[in-house]
Amino acid sequence: MHGAIVSSFKRYLDTALGEDIWRHAVEDAGLKGKTYMPVSIYPDEEMEALLRAAEQASGLRRDDLLGDFGEWVIAPLMQLYKAMIPQDCDATTFLVNLQQTHERILKLKDPEAHAPGITVKRCGAGLLEIRYASTRNMGAMIPGAVKGIASWFHEEVALLASEPGQGGQSTYVFRVSSGEMTSKQAG
Ligand code: HEM
């Protein structure tokens, strides 16, 4: 797992839940004394152990923890990779191109790296379908991350449906609309 995610997870826990949670989590995960840098790559097992330990230490369910982290992490990632991310698009275009963005960032560290298995397609006016399939079982980040992206581009998003699949796969349908349009429609 990319250090940008693991180190952000620490910052998220410190900021949102208090520094004790990370301290307990690294201890319980058997990783006491380990530090995480945004520019390194770490074994997936460490992220998984940290997630499980953070779940225990915070009392939060995995899906809630990942969803909240997904929303929190977008702004720092957008800042960190500013130079590599199209800024002059809208949330839908950004999300439809997510695969390329993930790939560009991951290949910076490792040319052999593959983007997480997330496919995003338009499925009607203002509707987006996102399918997640990864052995990392971190799909619960998606509703939060999409919310974070909508807010970055000053747009609105609503989760219309979610369906779990087998082996950690999941499918989500969102409605994305610009804030302007929503207030016009409301008026
Ligand atoms: C600011 C834009 C984004 C950046 C810079 C970014 C970057 C990253 C990086 C570096 C990883 C680690 C991958 C690895 O180590 O192989 C990752 C993982 C992940 N990202 Fe993003 N991401 C962004 C936006 C999003 C969005 C909008 C979503 C959801 C739609 C998303 C969903 C995920 C998920 C679920 C993972 C976990 C990997 C897995 O489950 O296999 N990301 N992201």
mmCIF file with all atom_site columns, C-alpha atoms and ligand atoms in Angstrom:
data_model
loop_
_atom_site.group_PDB
_atom_site.id
_atom_site.type_symbol
_atom_site.label_atom_id
_atom_site.label_alt_id
_atom_site.label_comp_id
_atom_site.label_asym_id
_atom_site.label_entity_id
_atom_site.label_seq_id
_atom_site.pdbx_PDB_ins_code
_atom_site.Cartn_x
_atom_site.Cartn_y
_atom_site.Cartn_z
_atom_site.occupancy
_atom_site.B_iso_or_equiv
_atom_site.pdbx_formal_charge
_atom_site.auth_seq_id
_atom_site.auth_comp_id
_atom_site.auth_asym_id
_atom_site.auth_atom_id
_atom_site.pdbx_PDB_model_num
ATOM   1   C  CA  . MET A 1 1   ? 0.000   0.000   0.000   1.00 0.00 ? 1   MET A CA  1
ATOM   2   C  CA  . HIS A 1 2   ? 1.205   3.436   -1.013  1.00 0.00 ? 2   HIS A CA  1
ATOM   3   C  CA  . GLY A 1 3   ? 2.616   5.537   1.841   1.00 0.00 ? 3   GLY A CA  1
ATOM   4   C  CA  . ALA A 1 4   ? 0.405   8.474   0.829   1.00 0.00 ? 4   ALA A CA  1
ATOM   5   C  CA  . ILE A 1 5   ? -2.554  6.422   2.060   1.00 0.00 ? 5   ILE A CA  1
ATOM   6   C  CA  . VAL A 1 6   ? -0.948  4.866   5.165   1.00 0.00 ? 6   VAL A CA  1
ATOM   7   C  CA  . SER A 1 7   ? 0.567   8.152   6.385   1.00 0.00 ? 7   SER A CA  1
ATOM   8   C  CA  . SER A 1 8   ? -2.733  9.936   5.690   1.00 0.00 ? 8   SER A CA  1
ATOM   9   C  CA  . PHE A 1 9   ? -4.522  7.288   7.742   1.00 0.00 ? 9   PHE A CA  1
ATOM   10  C  CA  . LYS A 1 10  ? -2.352  8.224   10.733  1.00 0.00 ? 10  LYS A CA  1
ATOM   11  C  CA  . ARG A 1 11  ? -3.055  11.927  10.214  1.00 0.00 ? 11  ARG A CA  1
ATOM   12  C  CA  . TYR A 1 12  ? -6.761  11.189  9.857   1.00 0.00 ? 12  TYR A CA  1
ATOM   13  C  CA  . LEU A 1 13  ? -6.846  9.245   13.141  1.00 0.00 ? 13  LEU A CA  1
ATOM   14  C  CA  . ASP A 1 14  ? -4.834  11.962  14.937  1.00 0.00 ? 14  ASP A CA  1
ATOM   15  C  CA  . THR A 1 15  ? -7.043  14.757  13.615  1.00 0.00 ? 15  THR A CA  1
ATOM   16  C  CA  . ALA A 1 16  ? -10.460 13.146  13.696  1.00 0.00 ? 16  ALA A CA  1
ATOM   17  C  CA  . LEU A 1 17  ? -10.245 10.706  16.607  1.00 0.00 ? 17  LEU A CA  1
ATOM   18  C  CA  . GLY A 1 18  ? -7.315  11.823  18.787  1.00 0.00 ? 18  GLY A CA  1
ATOM   19  C  CA  . GLU A 1 19  ? -3.661  10.763  18.936  1.00 0.00 ? 19  GLU A CA  1
ATOM   20  C  CA  . ASP A 1 20  ? -4.315  7.897   21.383  1.00 0.00 ? 20  ASP A CA  1
ATOM   21  C  CA  . ILE A 1 21  ? -6.055  5.861   18.697  1.00 0.00 ? 21  ILE A CA  1
ATOM   22  C  CA  . TRP A 1 22  ? -2.972  5.665   16.443  1.00 0.00 ? 22  TRP A CA  1
ATOM   23  C  CA  . ARG A 1 23  ? -0.747  4.870   19.436  1.00 0.00 ? 23  ARG A CA  1
ATOM   24  C  CA  . HIS A 1 24  ? -3.029  1.991   20.440  1.00 0.00 ? 24  HIS A CA  1
ATOM   25  C  CA  . ALA A 1 25  ? -3.431  0.881   16.837  1.00 0.00 ? 25  ALA A CA  1
ATOM   26  C  CA  . VAL A 1 26  ? 0.311   0.574   16.043  1.00 0.00 ? 26  VAL A CA  1
ATOM   27  C  CA  . GLU A 1 27  ? 0.891   -1.240  19.331  1.00 0.00 ? 27  GLU A CA  1
ATOM   28  C  CA  . ASP A 1 28  ? -2.006  -3.671  18.820  1.00 0.00 ? 28  ASP A CA  1
ATOM   29  C  CA  . ALA A 1 29  ? -0.974  -4.231  15.187  1.00 0.00 ? 29  ALA A CA  1
ATOM   30  C  CA  . GLY A 1 30  ? 2.528   -5.216  16.415  1.00 0.00 ? 30  GLY A CA  1
ATOM   31  C  CA  . LEU A 1 31  ? 4.042   -2.215  14.591  1.00 0.00 ? 31  LEU A CA  1
ATOM   32  C  CA  . LYS A 1 32  ? 5.169   -0.091  17.556  1.00 0.00 ? 32  LYS A CA  1
ATOM   33  C  CA  . GLY A 1 33  ? 7.893   2.401   16.607  1.00 0.00 ? 33  GLY A CA  1
ATOM   34  C  CA  . LYS A 1 34  ? 7.171   2.129   12.879  1.00 0.00 ? 34  LYS A CA  1
ATOM   35  C  CA  . THR A 1 35  ? 6.807   5.397   10.954  1.00 0.00 ? 35  THR A CA  1
ATOM   36  C  CA  . TYR A 1 36  ? 5.078   5.845   7.596   1.00 0.00 ? 36  TYR A CA  1
ATOM   37  C  CA  . MET A 1 37  ? 6.277   8.200   4.853   1.00 0.00 ? 37  MET A CA  1
ATOM   38  C  CA  . PRO A 1 38  ? 4.120   9.384   1.931   1.00 0.00 ? 38  PRO A CA  1
ATOM   39  C  CA  . VAL A 1 39  ? 6.909   8.527   -0.539  1.00 0.00 ? 39  VAL A CA  1
ATOM   40  C  CA  . SER A 1 40  ? 7.352   4.848   0.394   1.00 0.00 ? 40  SER A CA  1
ATOM   41  C  CA  . ILE A 1 41  ? 5.419   1.650   -0.243  1.00 0.00 ? 41  ILE A CA  1
ATOM   42  C  CA  . TYR A 1 42  ? 4.376   -0.644  2.639   1.00 0.00 ? 42  TYR A CA  1
ATOM   43  C  CA  . PRO A 1 43  ? 3.036   -4.214  2.760   1.00 0.00 ? 43  PRO A CA  1
ATOM   44  C  CA  . ASP A 1 44  ? -0.752  -4.378  2.348   1.00 0.00 ? 44  ASP A CA  1
ATOM   45  C  CA  . GLU A 1 45  ? -0.833  -6.536  5.501   1.00 0.00 ? 45  GLU A CA  1
ATOM   46  C  CA  . GLU A 1 46  ? 0.383   -3.563  7.581   1.00 0.00 ? 46  GLU A CA  1
ATOM   47  C  CA  . MET A 1 47  ? -2.453  -1.326  6.376   1.00 0.00 ? 47  MET A CA  1
ATOM   48  C  CA  . GLU A 1 48  ? -4.910  -4.129  7.080   1.00 0.00 ? 48  GLU A CA  1
ATOM   49  C  CA  . ALA A 1 49  ? -3.486  -4.712  10.584  1.00 0.00 ? 49  ALA A CA  1
ATOM   50  C  CA  . LEU A 1 50  ? -3.635  -0.961  11.289  1.00 0.00 ? 50  LEU A CA  1
ATOM   51  C  CA  . LEU A 1 51  ? -7.227  -0.776  10.069  1.00 0.00 ? 51  LEU A CA  1
ATOM   52  C  CA  . ARG A 1 52  ? -8.308  -3.677  12.271  1.00 0.00 ? 52  ARG A CA  1
ATOM   53  C  CA  . ALA A 1 53  ? -6.493  -2.275  15.286  1.00 0.00 ? 53  ALA A CA  1
ATOM   54  C  CA  . ALA A 1 54  ? -7.962  1.210   14.684  1.00 0.00 ? 54  ALA A CA  1
ATOM   55  C  CA  . GLU A 1 55  ? -11.420 -0.375  14.516  1.00 0.00 ? 55  GLU A CA  1
ATOM   56  C  CA  . GLN A 1 56  ? -10.831 -1.933  17.941  1.00 0.00 ? 56  GLN A CA  1
ATOM   57  C  CA  . ALA A 1 57  ? -9.270  1.180   19.453  1.00 0.00 ? 57  ALA A CA  1
ATOM   58  C  CA  . SER A 1 58  ? -11.965 3.557   18.180  1.00 0.00 ? 58  SER A CA  1
ATOM   59  C  CA  . GLY A 1 59  ? -14.971 1.275   18.565  1.00 0.00 ? 59  GLY A CA  1
ATOM   60  C  CA  . LEU A 1 60  ? -15.998 2.199   15.015  1.00 0.00 ? 60  LEU A CA  1
ATOM   61  C  CA  . ARG A 1 61  ? -17.118 -0.327  12.390  1.00 0.00 ? 61  ARG A CA  1
ATOM   62  C  CA  . ARG A 1 62  ? -14.706 -0.906  9.496   1.00 0.00 ? 62  ARG A CA  1
ATOM   63  C  CA  . ASP A 1 63  ? -17.119 0.566   6.930   1.00 0.00 ? 63  ASP A CA  1
ATOM   64  C  CA  . ASP A 1 64  ? -17.735 3.729   8.970   1.00 0.00 ? 64  ASP A CA  1
ATOM   65  C  CA  . LEU A 1 65  ? -14.016 4.195   9.633   1.00 0.00 ? 65  LEU A CA  1
ATOM   66  C  CA  . LEU A 1 66  ? -13.114 3.703   5.947   1.00 0.00 ? 66  LEU A CA  1
ATOM   67  C  CA  . GLY A 1 67  ? -15.992 5.892   4.744   1.00 0.00 ? 67  GLY A CA  1
ATOM   68  C  CA  . ASP A 1 68  ? -15.007 8.751   7.018   1.00 0.00 ? 68  ASP A CA  1
ATOM   69  C  CA  . PHE A 1 69  ? -11.315 8.337   6.130   1.00 0.00 ? 69  PHE A CA  1
ATOM   70  C  CA  . GLY A 1 70  ? -12.233 8.318   2.407   1.00 0.00 ? 70  GLY A CA  1
ATOM   71  C  CA  . GLU A 1 71  ? -13.936 11.686  2.743   1.00 0.00 ? 71  GLU A CA  1
ATOM   72  C  CA  . TRP A 1 72  ? -11.203 13.197  4.930   1.00 0.00 ? 72  TRP A CA  1
ATOM   73  C  CA  . VAL A 1 73  ? -8.302  12.063  2.737   1.00 0.00 ? 73  VAL A CA  1
ATOM   74  C  CA  . ILE A 1 74  ? -9.394  13.650  -0.565  1.00 0.00 ? 74  ILE A CA  1
ATOM   75  C  CA  . ALA A 1 75  ? -8.374  17.255  0.184   1.00 0.00 ? 75  ALA A CA  1
ATOM   76  C  CA  . PRO A 1 76  ? -4.831  16.310  1.382   1.00 0.00 ? 76  PRO A CA  1
ATOM   77  C  CA  . LEU A 1 77  ? -4.363  14.008  -1.649  1.00 0.00 ? 77  LEU A CA  1
ATOM   78  C  CA  . MET A 1 78  ? -5.575  16.698  -4.052  1.00 0.00 ? 78  MET A CA  1
ATOM   79  C  CA  . GLN A 1 79  ? -3.040  19.096  -2.487  1.00 0.00 ? 79  GLN A CA  1
ATOM   80  C  CA  . LEU A 1 80  ? -0.207  16.558  -2.489  1.00 0.00 ? 80  LEU A CA  1
ATOM   81  C  CA  . TYR A 1 81  ? -0.654  15.600  -6.151  1.00 0.00 ? 81  TYR A CA  1
ATOM   82  C  CA  . LYS A 1 82  ? -1.866  18.984  -7.396  1.00 0.00 ? 82  LYS A CA  1
ATOM   83  C  CA  . ALA A 1 83  ? 0.591   19.034  -10.293 1.00 0.00 ? 83  ALA A CA  1
ATOM   84  C  CA  . MET A 1 84  ? -0.614  15.663  -11.628 1.00 0.00 ? 84  MET A CA  1
ATOM   85  C  CA  . ILE A 1 85  ? -4.352  16.092  -11.253 1.00 0.00 ? 85  ILE A CA  1
ATOM   86  C  CA  . PRO A 1 86  ? -6.620  17.912  -13.696 1.00 0.00 ? 86  PRO A CA  1
ATOM   87  C  CA  . GLN A 1 87  ? -8.041  20.865  -11.732 1.00 0.00 ? 87  GLN A CA  1
ATOM   88  C  CA  . ASP A 1 88  ? -10.151 22.459  -14.461 1.00 0.00 ? 88  ASP A CA  1
ATOM   89  C  CA  . CYS A 1 89  ? -12.704 19.662  -14.764 1.00 0.00 ? 89  CYS A CA  1
ATOM   90  C  CA  . ASP A 1 90  ? -15.841 18.733  -12.852 1.00 0.00 ? 90  ASP A CA  1
ATOM   91  C  CA  . ALA A 1 91  ? -16.347 15.966  -10.289 1.00 0.00 ? 91  ALA A CA  1
ATOM   92  C  CA  . THR A 1 92  ? -17.867 13.560  -12.833 1.00 0.00 ? 92  THR A CA  1
ATOM   93  C  CA  . THR A 1 93  ? -15.026 13.960  -15.343 1.00 0.00 ? 93  THR A CA  1
ATOM   94  C  CA  . PHE A 1 94  ? -12.488 13.568  -12.528 1.00 0.00 ? 94  PHE A CA  1
ATOM   95  C  CA  . LEU A 1 95  ? -14.162 10.354  -11.341 1.00 0.00 ? 95  LEU A CA  1
ATOM   96  C  CA  . VAL A 1 96  ? -14.558 8.906   -14.862 1.00 0.00 ? 96  VAL A CA  1
ATOM   97  C  CA  . ASN A 1 97  ? -10.777 9.371   -15.265 1.00 0.00 ? 97  ASN A CA  1
ATOM   98  C  CA  . LEU A 1 98  ? -9.923  8.038   -11.788 1.00 0.00 ? 98  LEU A CA  1
ATOM   99  C  CA  . GLN A 1 99  ? -8.164  4.948   -13.177 1.00 0.00 ? 99  GLN A CA  1
ATOM   100 C  CA  . GLN A 1 100 ? -5.623  7.079   -15.104 1.00 0.00 ? 100 GLN A CA  1
ATOM   101 C  CA  . THR A 1 101 ? -5.098  9.360   -12.099 1.00 0.00 ? 101 THR A CA  1
ATOM   102 C  CA  . HIS A 1 102 ? -4.462  6.412   -9.763  1.00 0.00 ? 102 HIS A CA  1
ATOM   103 C  CA  . GLU A 1 103 ? -2.143  4.832   -12.321 1.00 0.00 ? 103 GLU A CA  1
ATOM   104 C  CA  . ARG A 1 104 ? -0.130  8.021   -12.925 1.00 0.00 ? 104 ARG A CA  1
ATOM   105 C  CA  . ILE A 1 105 ? 0.420   8.449   -9.170  1.00 0.00 ? 105 ILE A CA  1
ATOM   106 C  CA  . LEU A 1 106 ? 1.268   4.807   -8.482  1.00 0.00 ? 106 LEU A CA  1
ATOM   107 C  CA  . LYS A 1 107 ? 3.691   4.518   -11.421 1.00 0.00 ? 107 LYS A CA  1
ATOM   108 C  CA  . LEU A 1 108 ? 5.724   7.427   -10.031 1.00 0.00 ? 108 LEU A CA  1
ATOM   109 C  CA  . LYS A 1 109 ? 6.987   5.041   -7.338  1.00 0.00 ? 109 LYS A CA  1
ATOM   110 C  CA  . ASP A 1 110 ? 6.726   1.750   -9.187  1.00 0.00 ? 110 ASP A CA  1
ATOM   111 C  CA  . PRO A 1 111 ? 6.381   1.473   -12.987 1.00 0.00 ? 111 PRO A CA  1
ATOM   112 C  CA  . GLU A 1 112 ? 4.912   -2.030  -12.549 1.00 0.00 ? 112 GLU A CA  1
ATOM   113 C  CA  . ALA A 1 113 ? 2.169   -0.866  -10.165 1.00 0.00 ? 113 ALA A CA  1
ATOM   114 C  CA  . HIS A 1 114 ? -1.489  -1.281  -11.096 1.00 0.00 ? 114 HIS A CA  1
ATOM   115 C  CA  . ALA A 1 115 ? -4.343  1.033   -10.166 1.00 0.00 ? 115 ALA A CA  1
ATOM   116 C  CA  . PRO A 1 116 ? -6.891  -0.252  -7.657  1.00 0.00 ? 116 PRO A CA  1
ATOM   117 C  CA  . GLY A 1 117 ? -9.759  -2.090  -9.414  1.00 0.00 ? 117 GLY A CA  1
ATOM   118 C  CA  . ILE A 1 118 ? -12.266 0.751   -9.535  1.00 0.00 ? 118 ILE A CA  1
ATOM   119 C  CA  . THR A 1 119 ? -14.332 1.315   -12.685 1.00 0.00 ? 119 THR A CA  1
ATOM   120 C  CA  . VAL A 1 120 ? -16.419 4.438   -13.016 1.00 0.00 ? 120 VAL A CA  1
ATOM   121 C  CA  . LYS A 1 121 ? -18.974 5.028   -15.763 1.00 0.00 ? 121 LYS A CA  1
ATOM   122 C  CA  . ARG A 1 122 ? -21.828 7.392   -16.507 1.00 0.00 ? 122 ARG A CA  1
ATOM   123 C  CA  . CYS A 1 123 ? -25.125 5.503   -16.374 1.00 0.00 ? 123 CYS A CA  1
ATOM   124 C  CA  . GLY A 1 124 ? -27.700 8.217   -17.095 1.00 0.00 ? 124 GLY A CA  1
ATOM   125 C  CA  . ALA A 1 125 ? -28.030 11.973  -16.767 1.00 0.00 ? 125 ALA A CA  1
ATOM   126 C  CA  . GLY A 1 126 ? -26.095 12.970  -13.662 1.00 0.00 ? 126 GLY A CA  1
ATOM   127 C  CA  . LEU A 1 127 ? -25.687 9.324   -12.611 1.00 0.00 ? 127 LEU A CA  1
ATOM   128 C  CA  . LEU A 1 128 ? -22.435 7.492   -12.012 1.00 0.00 ? 128 LEU A CA  1
ATOM   129 C  CA  . GLU A 1 129 ? -21.852 3.816   -11.370 1.00 0.00 ? 129 GLU A CA  1
ATOM   130 C  CA  . ILE A 1 130 ? -18.715 2.825   -9.487  1.00 0.00 ? 130 ILE A CA  1
ATOM   131 C  CA  . ARG A 1 131 ? -17.620 -0.788  -9.267  1.00 0.00 ? 131 ARG A CA  1
ATOM   132 C  CA  . TYR A 1 132 ? -14.946 -1.798  -6.802  1.00 0.00 ? 132 TYR A CA  1
ATOM   133 C  CA  . ALA A 1 133 ? -13.024 -5.054  -6.885  1.00 0.00 ? 133 ALA A CA  1
ATOM   134 C  CA  . SER A 1 134 ? -9.800  -5.391  -4.915  1.00 0.00 ? 134 SER A CA  1
ATOM   135 C  CA  . THR A 1 135 ? -8.364  -7.970  -2.560  1.00 0.00 ? 135 THR A CA  1
ATOM   136 C  CA  . ARG A 1 136 ? -7.693  -5.083  -0.165  1.00 0.00 ? 136 ARG A CA  1
ATOM   137 C  CA  . ASN A 1 137 ? -11.398 -4.926  0.695   1.00 0.00 ? 137 ASN A CA  1
ATOM   138 C  CA  . MET A 1 138 ? -11.380 -1.150  1.107   1.00 0.00 ? 138 MET A CA  1
ATOM   139 C  CA  . GLY A 1 139 ? -14.457 -0.408  -1.025  1.00 0.00 ? 139 GLY A CA  1
ATOM   140 C  CA  . ALA A 1 140 ? -16.141 1.290   1.932   1.00 0.00 ? 140 ALA A CA  1
ATOM   141 C  CA  . MET A 1 141 ? -13.822 4.250   1.247   1.00 0.00 ? 141 MET A CA  1
ATOM   142 C  CA  . ILE A 1 142 ? -15.736 4.946   -1.964  1.00 0.00 ? 142 ILE A CA  1
ATOM   143 C  CA  . PRO A 1 143 ? -18.882 6.753   -0.731  1.00 0.00 ? 143 PRO A CA  1
ATOM   144 C  CA  . GLY A 1 144 ? -16.701 9.006   1.438   1.00 0.00 ? 144 GLY A CA  1
ATOM   145 C  CA  . ALA A 1 145 ? -14.100 9.646   -1.274  1.00 0.00 ? 145 ALA A CA  1
ATOM   146 C  CA  . VAL A 1 146 ? -16.815 10.518  -3.815  1.00 0.00 ? 146 VAL A CA  1
ATOM   147 C  CA  . LYS A 1 147 ? -18.299 12.956  -1.282  1.00 0.00 ? 147 LYS A CA  1
ATOM   148 C  CA  . GLY A 1 148 ? -14.828 14.454  -0.801  1.00 0.00 ? 148 GLY A CA  1
ATOM   149 C  CA  . ILE A 1 149 ? -14.397 14.861  -4.575  1.00 0.00 ? 149 ILE A CA  1
ATOM   150 C  CA  . ALA A 1 150 ? -17.836 16.478  -4.960  1.00 0.00 ? 150 ALA A CA  1
ATOM   151 C  CA  . SER A 1 151 ? -17.016 18.918  -2.205  1.00 0.00 ? 151 SER A CA  1
ATOM   152 C  CA  . TRP A 1 152 ? -13.575 19.681  -3.742  1.00 0.00 ? 152 TRP A CA  1
ATOM   153 C  CA  . PHE A 1 153 ? -15.304 20.661  -7.004  1.00 0.00 ? 153 PHE A CA  1
ATOM   154 C  CA  . HIS A 1 154 ? -18.147 22.486  -5.121  1.00 0.00 ? 154 HIS A CA  1
ATOM   155 C  CA  . GLU A 1 155 ? -20.734 19.988  -6.261  1.00 0.00 ? 155 GLU A CA  1
ATOM   156 C  CA  . GLU A 1 156 ? -23.351 17.842  -4.552  1.00 0.00 ? 156 GLU A CA  1
ATOM   157 C  CA  . VAL A 1 157 ? -23.520 14.064  -4.440  1.00 0.00 ? 157 VAL A CA  1
ATOM   158 C  CA  . ALA A 1 158 ? -26.081 11.552  -3.212  1.00 0.00 ? 158 ALA A CA  1
ATOM   159 C  CA  . LEU A 1 159 ? -25.556 7.805   -2.863  1.00 0.00 ? 159 LEU A CA  1
ATOM   160 C  CA  . LEU A 1 160 ? -28.610 6.226   -4.522  1.00 0.00 ? 160 LEU A CA  1
ATOM   161 C  CA  . ALA A 1 161 ? -27.762 2.534   -4.215  1.00 0.00 ? 161 ALA A CA  1
ATOM   162 C  CA  . SER A 1 162 ? -25.039 0.203   -3.028  1.00 0.00 ? 162 SER A CA  1
ATOM   163 C  CA  . GLU A 1 163 ? -24.735 -3.503  -3.537  1.00 0.00 ? 163 GLU A CA  1
ATOM   164 C  CA  . PRO A 1 164 ? -22.142 -5.778  -1.993  1.00 0.00 ? 164 PRO A CA  1
ATOM   165 C  CA  . GLY A 1 165 ? -20.693 -8.438  -4.268  1.00 0.00 ? 165 GLY A CA  1
ATOM   166 C  CA  . GLN A 1 166 ? -18.549 -11.479 -3.542  1.00 0.00 ? 166 GLN A CA  1
ATOM   167 C  CA  . GLY A 1 167 ? -15.039 -11.306 -2.080  1.00 0.00 ? 167 GLY A CA  1
ATOM   168 C  CA  . GLY A 1 168 ? -15.092 -7.636  -1.070  1.00 0.00 ? 168 GLY A CA  1
ATOM   169 C  CA  . GLN A 1 169 ? -16.507 -6.396  -4.384  1.00 0.00 ? 169 GLN A CA  1
ATOM   170 C  CA  . SER A 1 170 ? -19.144 -3.687  -4.347  1.00 0.00 ? 170 SER A CA  1
ATOM   171 C  CA  . THR A 1 171 ? -21.143 -1.472  -6.697  1.00 0.00 ? 171 THR A CA  1
ATOM   172 C  CA  . TYR A 1 172 ? -22.409 2.029   -5.972  1.00 0.00 ? 172 TYR A CA  1
ATOM   173 C  CA  . VAL A 1 173 ? -24.670 4.420   -7.872  1.00 0.00 ? 173 VAL A CA  1
ATOM   174 C  CA  . PHE A 1 174 ? -24.400 8.154   -7.220  1.00 0.00 ? 174 PHE A CA  1
ATOM   175 C  CA  . ARG A 1 175 ? -26.187 11.244  -8.432  1.00 0.00 ? 175 ARG A CA  1
ATOM   176 C  CA  . VAL A 1 176 ? -23.733 14.098  -8.922  1.00 0.00 ? 176 VAL A CA  1
ATOM   177 C  CA  . SER A 1 177 ? -24.907 17.647  -9.543  1.00 0.00 ? 177 SER A CA  1
ATOM   178 C  CA  . SER A 1 178 ? -23.310 21.052  -9.459  1.00 0.00 ? 178 SER A CA  1
ATOM   179 C  CA  . GLY A 1 179 ? -24.317 23.105  -6.393  1.00 0.00 ? 179 GLY A CA  1
ATOM   180 C  CA  . GLU A 1 180 ? -25.501 25.840  -8.771  1.00 0.00 ? 180 GLU A CA  1
ATOM   181 C  CA  . MET A 1 181 ? -27.875 23.500  -10.556 1.00 0.00 ? 181 MET A CA  1
ATOM   182 C  CA  . THR A 1 182 ? -29.234 22.166  -7.285  1.00 0.00 ? 182 THR A CA  1
ATOM   183 C  CA  . SER A 1 183 ? -30.065 25.617  -5.946  1.00 0.00 ? 183 SER A CA  1
ATOM   184 C  CA  . LYS A 1 184 ? -31.586 26.602  -9.307  1.00 0.00 ? 184 LYS A CA  1
ATOM   185 C  CA  . GLN A 1 185 ? -33.691 23.454  -9.297  1.00 0.00 ? 185 GLN A CA  1
ATOM   186 C  CA  . ALA A 1 186 ? -34.707 24.087  -5.688  1.00 0.00 ? 186 ALA A CA  1
ATOM   187 C  CA  . GLY A 1 187 ? -35.668 27.683  -6.573  1.00 0.00 ? 187 GLY A CA  1
HETATM 188 C  C1  . HEM B 2 .   ? -7.274  13.026  -5.033  1.00 0.00 ? 1   HEM B C1  1
HETATM 189 C  C2  . HEM B 2 .   ? -7.371  12.022  -5.795  1.00 0.00 ? 1   HEM B C2  1
HETATM 190 C  C3  . HEM B 2 .   ? -6.853  10.666  -5.399  1.00 0.00 ? 1   HEM B C3  1
HETATM 191 C  C4  . HEM B 2 .   ? -5.571  10.280  -5.181  1.00 0.00 ? 1   HEM B C4  1
HETATM 192 C  C5  . HEM B 2 .   ? -4.333  11.143  -5.302  1.00 0.00 ? 1   HEM B C5  1
HETATM 193 C  C6  . HEM B 2 .   ? -5.594  8.871   -4.794  1.00 0.00 ? 1   HEM B C6  1
HETATM 194 C  C7  . HEM B 2 .   ? -4.490  8.105   -4.480  1.00 0.00 ? 1   HEM B C7  1
HETATM 195 C  C8  . HEM B 2 .   ? -4.519  6.811   -4.051  1.00 0.00 ? 1   HEM B C8  1
HETATM 196 C  C9  . HEM B 2 .   ? -3.351  6.006   -3.735  1.00 0.00 ? 1   HEM B C9  1
HETATM 197 C  C10 . HEM B 2 .   ? -1.912  6.481   -3.840  1.00 0.00 ? 1   HEM B C10 1
HETATM 198 C  C11 . HEM B 2 .   ? -3.800  4.791   -3.334  1.00 0.00 ? 1   HEM B C11 1
HETATM 199 C  C12 . HEM B 2 .   ? -2.939  3.609   -2.863  1.00 0.00 ? 1   HEM B C12 1
HETATM 200 C  C13 . HEM B 2 .   ? -2.950  2.529   -3.898  1.00 0.00 ? 1   HEM B C13 1
HETATM 201 C  C14 . HEM B 2 .   ? -1.870  1.481   -3.737  1.00 0.00 ? 1   HEM B C14 1
HETATM 202 O  O1  . HEM B 2 .   ? -1.034  1.556   -2.835  1.00 0.00 ? 1   HEM B O1  1
HETATM 203 O  O2  . HEM B 2 .   ? -1.855  0.537   -4.590  1.00 0.00 ? 1   HEM B O2  1
HETATM 204 C  C15 . HEM B 2 .   ? -5.237  4.826   -3.385  1.00 0.00 ? 1   HEM B C15 1
HETATM 205 C  C16 . HEM B 2 .   ? -6.041  3.784   -3.032  1.00 0.00 ? 1   HEM B C16 1
HETATM 206 C  C17 . HEM B 2 .   ? -7.387  3.816   -3.100  1.00 0.00 ? 1   HEM B C17 1
HETATM 207 N  N1  . HEM B 2 .   ? -8.162  4.815   -3.646  1.00 0.00 ? 1   HEM B N1  1
HETATM 208 FE FE1 . HEM B 2 .   ? -7.512  6.601   -4.303  1.00 0.00 ? 1   HEM B FE1 1
HETATM 209 N  N2  . HEM B 2 .   ? -6.883  8.444   -4.789  1.00 0.00 ? 1   HEM B N2  1
HETATM 210 C  C18 . HEM B 2 .   ? -7.685  9.503   -5.147  1.00 0.00 ? 1   HEM B C18 1
HETATM 211 C  C19 . HEM B 2 .   ? -9.038  9.516   -5.283  1.00 0.00 ? 1   HEM B C19 1
HETATM 212 C  C20 . HEM B 2 .   ? -9.824  8.454   -5.032  1.00 0.00 ? 1   HEM B C20 1
HETATM 213 C  C21 . HEM B 2 .   ? -11.264 8.443   -5.207  1.00 0.00 ? 1   HEM B C21 1
HETATM 214 C  C22 . HEM B 2 .   ? -12.120 9.619   -5.691  1.00 0.00 ? 1   HEM B C22 1
HETATM 215 C  C23 . HEM B 2 .   ? -11.688 7.208   -4.866  1.00 0.00 ? 1   HEM B C23 1
HETATM 216 C  C24 . HEM B 2 .   ? -13.072 6.673   -4.882  1.00 0.00 ? 1   HEM B C24 1
HETATM 217 C  C25 . HEM B 2 .   ? -13.890 6.801   -5.879  1.00 0.00 ? 1   HEM B C25 1
HETATM 218 C  C26 . HEM B 2 .   ? -10.532 6.439   -4.449  1.00 0.00 ? 1   HEM B C26 1
HETATM 219 C  C27 . HEM B 2 .   ? -10.563 5.152   -3.982  1.00 0.00 ? 1   HEM B C27 1
HETATM 220 C  C28 . HEM B 2 .   ? -9.472  4.446   -3.543  1.00 0.00 ? 1   HEM B C28 1
HETATM 221 C  C29 . HEM B 2 .   ? -9.550  3.138   -2.906  1.00 0.00 ? 1   HEM B C29 1
HETATM 222 C  C30 . HEM B 2 .   ? -10.816 2.362   -2.581  1.00 0.00 ? 1   HEM B C30 1
HETATM 223 C  C31 . HEM B 2 .   ? -8.243  2.747   -2.618  1.00 0.00 ? 1   HEM B C31 1
HETATM 224 C  C32 . HEM B 2 .   ? -7.768  1.463   -1.907  1.00 0.00 ? 1   HEM B C32 1
HETATM 225 C  C33 . HEM B 2 .   ? -7.031  0.584   -2.850  1.00 0.00 ? 1   HEM B C33 1
HETATM 226 C  C34 . HEM B 2 .   ? -7.644  -0.776  -2.981  1.00 0.00 ? 1   HEM B C34 1
HETATM 227 O  O3  . HEM B 2 .   ? -8.692  -0.996  -2.379  1.00 0.00 ? 1   HEM B O3  1
HETATM 228 O  O4  . HEM B 2 .   ? -7.072  -1.633  -3.698  1.00 0.00 ? 1   HEM B O4  1
HETATM 229 N  N3  . HEM B 2 .   ? -9.417  7.217   -4.585  1.00 0.00 ? 1   HEM B N3  1
HETATM 230 N  N4  . HEM B 2 .   ? -5.650  6.052   -3.831  1.00 0.00 ? 1   HEM B N4  1
#
